[in-house]
PDB file of C-alpha atoms in Angstrom:
ATOM      1  CA  MET A  10      92.763  87.814 113.703  1.00  0.00           C
ATOM      2  CA  PRO A  11      92.056  84.747 111.539  1.00  0.00           C
ATOM      3  CA  LEU A  12      92.783  85.241 107.841  1.00  0.00           C
ATOM      4  CA  SER A  13      89.147  84.457 107.026  1.00  0.00           C
ATOM      5  CA  MET A  14      88.049  87.454 109.105  1.00  0.00           C
ATOM      6  CA  THR A  15      90.735  89.672 107.527  1.00  0.00           C
ATOM      7  CA  LEU A  16      89.353  88.766 104.087  1.00  0.00           C
ATOM      8  CA  LYS A  17      85.731  89.341 105.173  1.00  0.00           C
ATOM      9  CA  ARG A  18      86.637  92.793 106.493  1.00  0.00           C
ATOM     10  CA  ALA A  19      88.403  93.604 103.224  1.00  0.00           C
ATOM     11  CA  SER A  20      85.403  92.377 101.230  1.00  0.00           C
ATOM     12  CA  ALA A  21      83.052  94.592 103.221  1.00  0.00           C
ATOM     13  CA  ALA A  22      85.155  97.730 103.707  1.00  0.00           C
ATOM     14  CA  CYS A  23      87.683  98.028 100.867  1.00  0.00           C
ATOM     15  CA  CYS A  24      86.617 100.924  98.623  1.00  0.00           C
ATOM     16  CA  ASN A  25      89.324 100.211  96.027  1.00  0.00           C
ATOM     17  CA  CYS A  26      90.885 103.634  96.578  1.00  0.00           C
ATOM     18  CA  THR A  27      94.324 102.307  95.464  1.00  0.00           C
ATOM     19  CA  MET A  28      96.145 104.029  98.366  1.00  0.00           C
ATOM     20  CA  CYS A  29      97.815 100.726  99.308  1.00  0.00           C
ATOM     21  CA  SER A  30      99.301 100.515  95.813  1.00  0.00           C
ATOM     22  CA  ASP A  31     100.099 104.229  95.653  1.00  0.00           C
ATOM     23  CA  MET A  32     102.226 103.988  98.817  1.00  0.00           C
ATOM     24  CA  CYS A  33     103.821 100.588  98.075  1.00  0.00           C
ATOM     25  CA  PRO A  34     107.636 101.020  97.995  1.00  0.00           C
ATOM     26  CA  ARG A  35     108.026  98.299  95.358  1.00  0.00           C
ATOM     27  CA  ASN A  36     105.385  99.941  93.176  1.00  0.00           C
ATOM     28  CA  LEU A  37     107.120 103.312  93.538  1.00  0.00           C
ATOM     29  CA  LEU A  38     110.410 101.710  92.490  1.00  0.00           C
ATOM     30  CA  GLY A  39     108.704 100.885  89.196  1.00  0.00           C
ATOM     31  CA  TYR A  40     107.622  97.284  89.702  1.00  0.00           C
ATOM     32  CA  ASN A  41     104.195  96.251  88.430  1.00  0.00           C
ATOM     33  CA  ILE A  42     102.711  95.360  91.817  1.00  0.00           C
ATOM     34  CA  ASN A  43      99.114  96.479  92.468  1.00  0.00           C
ATOM     35  CA  VAL A  44      98.190  95.734  96.068  1.00  0.00           C
ATOM     36  CA  HIS A  45      94.580  96.921  95.698  1.00  0.00           C
ATOM     37  CA  LYS A  46      93.952  94.386  92.936  1.00  0.00           C
ATOM     38  CA  THR A  47      95.398  91.625  95.090  1.00  0.00           C
ATOM     39  CA  VAL A  48      93.177  92.576  98.049  1.00  0.00           C
ATOM     40  CA  ARG A  49      90.081  92.689  95.871  1.00  0.00           C
ATOM     41  CA  ALA A  50      90.858  89.391  94.153  1.00  0.00           C
ATOM     42  CA  ALA A  51      91.486  87.603  97.456  1.00  0.00           C
ATOM     43  CA  SER A  52      88.545  89.087  99.359  1.00  0.00           C
ATOM     44  CA  HIS A  53      86.077  88.433  96.517  1.00  0.00           C
ATOM     45  CA  SER A  54      87.560  85.064  95.530  1.00  0.00           C
ATOM     46  CA  GLU A  55      87.909  86.034  91.886  1.00  0.00           C
ATOM     47  CA  VAL A  56      90.984  86.744  89.784  1.00  0.00           C
ATOM     48  CA  THR A  57      90.261  88.833  86.685  1.00  0.00           C
ATOM     49  CA  ASP A  58      93.848  90.032  86.244  1.00  0.00           C
ATOM     50  CA  SER A  59      96.078  87.006  86.736  1.00  0.00           C
ATOM     51  CA  GLU A  60      99.359  88.834  86.068  1.00  0.00           C
ATOM     52  CA  SER A  61      98.639  91.440  88.768  1.00  0.00           C
ATOM     53  CA  PHE A  62      97.824  88.581  91.136  1.00  0.00           C
ATOM     54  CA  LEU A  63     101.115  86.825  90.349  1.00  0.00           C
ATOM     55  CA  GLN A  64     103.020  90.076  90.902  1.00  0.00           C
ATOM     56  CA  THR A  65     102.198  89.663  94.603  1.00  0.00           C
ATOM     57  CA  ALA A  66     105.395  87.583  94.707  1.00  0.00           C
ATOM     58  CA  LEU A  67     107.238  90.936  94.733  1.00  0.00           C
ATOM     59  CA  CYS A  68     105.744  91.950  98.104  1.00  0.00           C
ATOM     60  CA  CYS A  69     108.512  92.473 100.685  1.00  0.00           C
ATOM     61  CA  GLY A  70     106.125  92.577 103.654  1.00  0.00           C
ATOM     62  CA  CYS A  71     107.216  96.055 104.779  1.00  0.00           C
ATOM     63  CA  GLY A  72     103.699  96.930 105.954  1.00  0.00           C
ATOM     64  CA  VAL A  73     103.507 100.439 104.483  1.00  0.00           C
ATOM     65  CA  CYS A  74     100.235  99.524 102.730  1.00  0.00           C
ATOM     66  CA  THR A  75      98.682  98.568 106.074  1.00  0.00           C
ATOM     67  CA  VAL A  76     100.220 101.117 108.450  1.00  0.00           C
ATOM     68  CA  ILE A  77     100.251 104.150 106.126  1.00  0.00           C
ATOM     69  CA  GLY A  78      98.216 103.450 102.987  1.00  0.00           C
ATOM     70  CA  CYS A  79      94.905 101.895 104.002  1.00  0.00           C
ATOM     71  CA  GLN A  80      92.455 104.415 105.446  1.00  0.00           C
ATOM     72  CA  GLN A  81      89.919 101.685 106.258  1.00  0.00           C
ATOM     73  CA  MET A  82      92.303 100.039 108.756  1.00  0.00           C
ATOM     74  CA  LEU A  83      92.429  96.825 106.729  1.00  0.00           C
ATOM     75  CA  ASP A  84      95.492  94.594 106.414  1.00  0.00           C
ATOM     76  CA  PRO A  85      96.699  94.454 102.781  1.00  0.00           C
ATOM     77  CA  GLN A  86     100.149  93.350 103.940  1.00  0.00           C
ATOM     78  CA  ARG A  87      98.910  90.161 105.582  1.00  0.00           C
ATOM     79  CA  ILE A  88      96.710  89.306 102.616  1.00  0.00           C
ATOM     80  CA  SER A  89      99.605  89.867 100.201  1.00  0.00           C
ATOM     81  CA  MET A  90     102.043  87.797 102.260  1.00  0.00           C
ATOM     82  CA  GLU A  91      99.556  84.921 102.588  1.00  0.00           C
ATOM     83  CA  ILE A  92      99.033  84.933  98.820  1.00  0.00           C
ATOM     84  CA  LYS A  93     102.776  85.168  98.198  1.00  0.00           C
ATOM     85  CA  GLY A  94     103.330  82.087 100.334  1.00  0.00           C
ATOM     86  CA  SER A  95     100.539  80.218  98.587  1.00  0.00           C
ATOM     87  CA  LEU A  96     101.889  81.094  95.134  1.00  0.00           C
ATOM     88  CA  GLY A  97     105.288  79.738  96.119  1.00  0.00           C
ATOM     89  CA  LYS A  98     103.782  76.588  97.599  1.00  0.00           C
ATOM     90  CA  HIS A  99     101.917  75.864  94.355  1.00  0.00           C
ATOM     91  CA  GLY A 100     104.842  76.770  92.092  1.00  0.00           C
ATOM     92  CA  LEU A 101     103.058  79.705  90.439  1.00  0.00           C
ATOM     93  CA  LYS A 102     105.416  82.357  89.041  1.00  0.00           C
ATOM     94  CA  ARG A 103     104.934  85.794  87.572  1.00  0.00           C
ATOM     95  CA  THR A 104     105.630  85.950  83.841  1.00  0.00           C
ATOM     96  CA  ASN A 105     106.878  89.539  83.785  1.00  0.00           C
ATOM     97  CA  ASN A 106     110.363  89.205  85.268  1.00  0.00           C
ATOM     98  CA  LYS A 107     111.737  92.404  83.777  1.00  0.00           C
ATOM     99  CA  ALA A 108     113.459  94.843  86.097  1.00  0.00           C
ATOM    100  CA  PRO A 109     111.799  98.275  86.222  1.00  0.00           C
ATOM    101  CA  GLU A 110     113.049 100.716  83.614  1.00  0.00           C
ATOM    102  CA  LYS A 111     112.830 103.702  85.978  1.00  0.00           C
ATOM    103  CA  VAL A 112     111.610 104.810  89.378  1.00  0.00           C
ATOM    104  CA  ARG A 113     108.155 106.439  89.379  1.00  0.00           C
ATOM    105  CA  GLU A 114     108.302 110.235  89.470  1.00  0.00           C
ATOM    106  CA  GLU A 115     105.900 110.424  92.417  1.00  0.00           C
ATOM    107  CA  ARG A 116     108.201 108.366  94.646  1.00  0.00           C
ATOM    108  CA  ALA A 117     110.029 111.417  96.036  1.00  0.00           C
ATOM    109  CA  SER A 118     106.778 112.871  97.407  1.00  0.00           C
ATOM    110  CA  ARG A 119     105.564 109.590  98.902  1.00  0.00           C
ATOM    111  CA  LEU A 120     108.497 108.535 101.041  1.00  0.00           C
ATOM    112  CA  VAL A 121     107.421 107.751 104.604  1.00  0.00           C
ATOM    113  CA  SER A 122     109.319 109.721 107.241  1.00  0.00           C
ATOM    114  CA  SER A 123     110.469 108.083 110.472  1.00  0.00           C
ATOM    115  CA  SER A 124     108.387 110.613 112.421  1.00  0.00           C
ATOM    116  CA  VAL A 125     105.156 109.660 110.632  1.00  0.00           C
ATOM    117  CA  LEU A 126     105.913 105.973 111.053  1.00  0.00           C
ATOM    118  CA  ILE A 127     106.581 106.417 114.784  1.00  0.00           C
ATOM    119  CA  ASP A 128     103.216 108.139 115.235  1.00  0.00           C
ATOM    120  CA  ARG A 129     101.284 105.572 113.181  1.00  0.00           C
ATOM    121  CA  LEU A 130     102.835 102.705 115.140  1.00  0.00           C
ATOM    122  CA  GLY A 131     102.001 104.437 118.425  1.00  0.00           C
ATOM    123  CA  ILE A 132     105.532 104.235 119.806  1.00  0.00           C
ATOM    124  CA  ARG A 133     106.234 107.953 120.292  1.00  0.00           C
ATOM    125  CA  LYS A 134     106.488 107.549 124.074  1.00  0.00           C
ATOM    126  CA  TYR A 135     109.379 105.122 123.620  1.00  0.00           C
ATOM    127  CA  VAL A 136     111.406 107.470 121.424  1.00  0.00           C
ATOM    128  CA  LYS A 137     114.266 109.135 123.286  1.00  0.00           C
ATOM    129  CA  PRO A 138     116.190 112.227 122.185  1.00  0.00           C
ATOM    130  CA  ARG A 139     119.449 110.377 122.540  1.00  0.00           C
ATOM    131  CA  VAL A 140     120.338 106.699 122.521  1.00  0.00           C
ATOM    132  CA  GLU A 141     123.661 105.428 123.791  1.00  0.00           C
ATOM    133  CA  ARG A 142     125.347 103.287 121.182  1.00  0.00           C
ATOM    134  CA  ARG A 143     127.747 100.585 122.232  1.00  0.00           C
ATOM    135  CA  TYR A 144     129.766  99.128 119.407  1.00  0.00           C
ATOM    136  CA  VAL A 145     131.034  95.613 119.887  1.00  0.00           C
ATOM    137  CA  GLU A 146     133.875  94.418 117.709  1.00  0.00           C
ATOM    138  CA  PHE A 147     133.161  90.941 116.398  1.00  0.00           C
ATOM    139  CA  ASN A 148     135.872  89.030 114.554  1.00  0.00           C
ATOM    140  CA  PRO A 149     134.854  85.412 114.000  1.00  0.00           C
ATOM    141  CA  ASN A 150     137.354  82.885 112.707  1.00  0.00           C
ATOM    142  CA  THR A 151     134.646  80.900 110.910  1.00  0.00           C
ATOM    143  CA  VAL A 152     131.285  81.940 109.404  1.00  0.00           C
ATOM    144  CA  TYR A 153     128.414  79.837 108.091  1.00  0.00           C
ATOM    145  CA  ILE A 154     126.641  81.549 105.201  1.00  0.00           C
ATOM    146  CA  GLU A 155     123.084  80.161 105.164  1.00  0.00           C
ATOM    147  CA  LEU A 156     121.907  79.396 101.619  1.00  0.00           C
ATOM    148  CA  ARG A 157     118.252  79.830 102.493  1.00  0.00           C
ATOM    149  CA  GLN A 158     117.684  83.219 104.100  1.00  0.00           C
ATOM    150  CA  HIS A 159     114.664  84.236 102.049  1.00  0.00           C
ATOM    151  CA  VAL A 160     111.341  83.224 100.523  1.00  0.00           C
ATOM    152  CA  GLY A 161     111.769  81.191  97.350  1.00  0.00           C
ATOM    153  CA  LYS A 162     114.490  78.841  96.193  1.00  0.00           C
ATOM    154  CA  PRO A 163     117.709  78.472  98.195  1.00  0.00           C
ATOM    155  CA  ALA A 164     120.789  80.079  96.686  1.00  0.00           C
ATOM    156  CA  THR A 165     123.324  77.825  94.963  1.00  0.00           C
ATOM    157  CA  ALA A 166     127.004  78.067  95.923  1.00  0.00           C
ATOM    158  CA  ILE A 167     129.224  79.591  93.228  1.00  0.00           C
ATOM    159  CA  VAL A 168     132.455  78.882  95.124  1.00  0.00           C
ATOM    160  CA  LYS A 169     134.119  75.605  96.032  1.00  0.00           C
ATOM    161  CA  PRO A 170     136.243  74.390  98.945  1.00  0.00           C
ATOM    162  CA  GLY A 171     139.695  75.928  98.837  1.00  0.00           C
ATOM    163  CA  ASP A 172     138.640  79.137  97.080  1.00  0.00           C
ATOM    164  CA  THR A 173     139.849  82.423  98.555  1.00  0.00           C
ATOM    165  CA  VAL A 174     137.109  85.014  99.149  1.00  0.00           C
ATOM    166  CA  THR A 175     136.969  88.621 100.326  1.00  0.00           C
ATOM    167  CA  VAL A 176     134.386  90.620 102.279  1.00  0.00           C
ATOM    168  CA  GLY A 177     131.387  91.366 100.076  1.00  0.00           C
ATOM    169  CA  GLN A 178     132.238  88.776  97.434  1.00  0.00           C
ATOM    170  CA  ALA A 179     129.272  86.762  96.151  1.00  0.00           C
ATOM    171  CA  VAL A 180     129.464  83.143  97.285  1.00  0.00           C
ATOM    172  CA  ALA A 181     125.970  81.914  96.335  1.00  0.00           C
ATOM    173  CA  GLN A 182     123.265  83.006  93.898  1.00  0.00           C
ATOM    174  CA  THR A 183     119.688  82.221  92.895  1.00  0.00           C
ATOM    175  CA  PRO A 184     118.983  82.163  89.124  1.00  0.00           C
ATOM    176  CA  TYR A 185     117.490  85.476  87.942  1.00  0.00           C
ATOM    177  CA  GLU A 186     114.253  83.867  86.784  1.00  0.00           C
ATOM    178  CA  ASP A 187     113.622  82.371  90.242  1.00  0.00           C
ATOM    179  CA  LEU A 188     112.600  84.146  93.436  1.00  0.00           C
ATOM    180  CA  GLY A 189     115.640  84.444  95.686  1.00  0.00           C
ATOM    181  CA  THR A 190     118.750  86.487  96.383  1.00  0.00           C
ATOM    182  CA  THR A 191     122.561  86.520  96.394  1.00  0.00           C
ATOM    183  CA  MET A 192     124.707  85.653  99.437  1.00  0.00           C
ATOM    184  CA  HIS A 193     128.028  87.358 100.166  1.00  0.00           C
ATOM    185  CA  SER A 194     131.052  86.596 102.291  1.00  0.00           C
ATOM    186  CA  SER A 195     131.221  88.528 105.563  1.00  0.00           C
ATOM    187  CA  ILE A 196     134.954  87.915 106.136  1.00  0.00           C
ATOM    188  CA  ASN A 197     138.171  87.562 104.191  1.00  0.00           C
ATOM    189  CA  GLY A 198     139.181  83.936 104.145  1.00  0.00           C
ATOM    190  CA  ARG A 199     139.083  80.542 102.499  1.00  0.00           C
ATOM    191  CA  VAL A 200     136.074  78.364 101.713  1.00  0.00           C
ATOM    192  CA  LYS A 201     136.330  75.447 104.118  1.00  0.00           C
ATOM    193  CA  ALA A 202     133.289  73.506 102.931  1.00  0.00           C
ATOM    194  CA  VAL A 203     130.092  73.752 100.881  1.00  0.00           C
ATOM    195  CA  THR A 204     127.034  71.797 102.017  1.00  0.00           C
ATOM    196  CA  ASP A 205     123.403  71.753 100.952  1.00  0.00           C
ATOM    197  CA  ARG A 206     122.759  74.339 103.679  1.00  0.00           C
ATOM    198  CA  PHE A 207     125.914  76.396 104.188  1.00  0.00           C
ATOM    199  CA  VAL A 208     128.988  77.890 102.608  1.00  0.00           C
ATOM    200  CA  ILE A 209     131.537  77.649 105.433  1.00  0.00           C
ATOM    201  CA  ILE A 210     134.358  80.198 105.352  1.00  0.00           C
ATOM    202  CA  GLU A 211     137.303  80.426 107.733  1.00  0.00           C
ATOM    203  CA  LYS A 212     140.025  83.055 108.122  1.00  0.00           C
TER     204      LYS A 212
END
């Protein structure tokens, strides 16, 4: 469905019930992300609460707001992700970068069970009582840690060629004030090279 139609449907059918925000995992973790305000602002082309709009950058695209939260069968996730991309493209950042002080008390009663998710996604017929697991041992001699594996700014290497690293050790980071994440080594070894795209580690 074109985004324009998604926004028209939201403009016509959204009753501002706040269920999308109430079920949002990031909101329940204590972050100030209000999906219902984002949907209303985008579908009505007006932003009355700019900080709530900028908080859309926190959306992880999990889809709980769409699959579980919205009772009008709208698509808050797509709207949020489109806005998130647009904010990044125009260099607009949220001003409240503080980590949440505590998890919301209601989180424990709003966790989505696998069973509910399976039913909402309509995949119950594909669920088997037992799945055979085949574990494959993978021991590469060289790994390439991609510095851009996320929305936002690429991570910056914090190691240099010749450094010794261990499994789980941070090898690249994005500054806290920027949108991004930290990259870690997946093997024990030595940093072979650092480029603008990879941290290359070999055993």
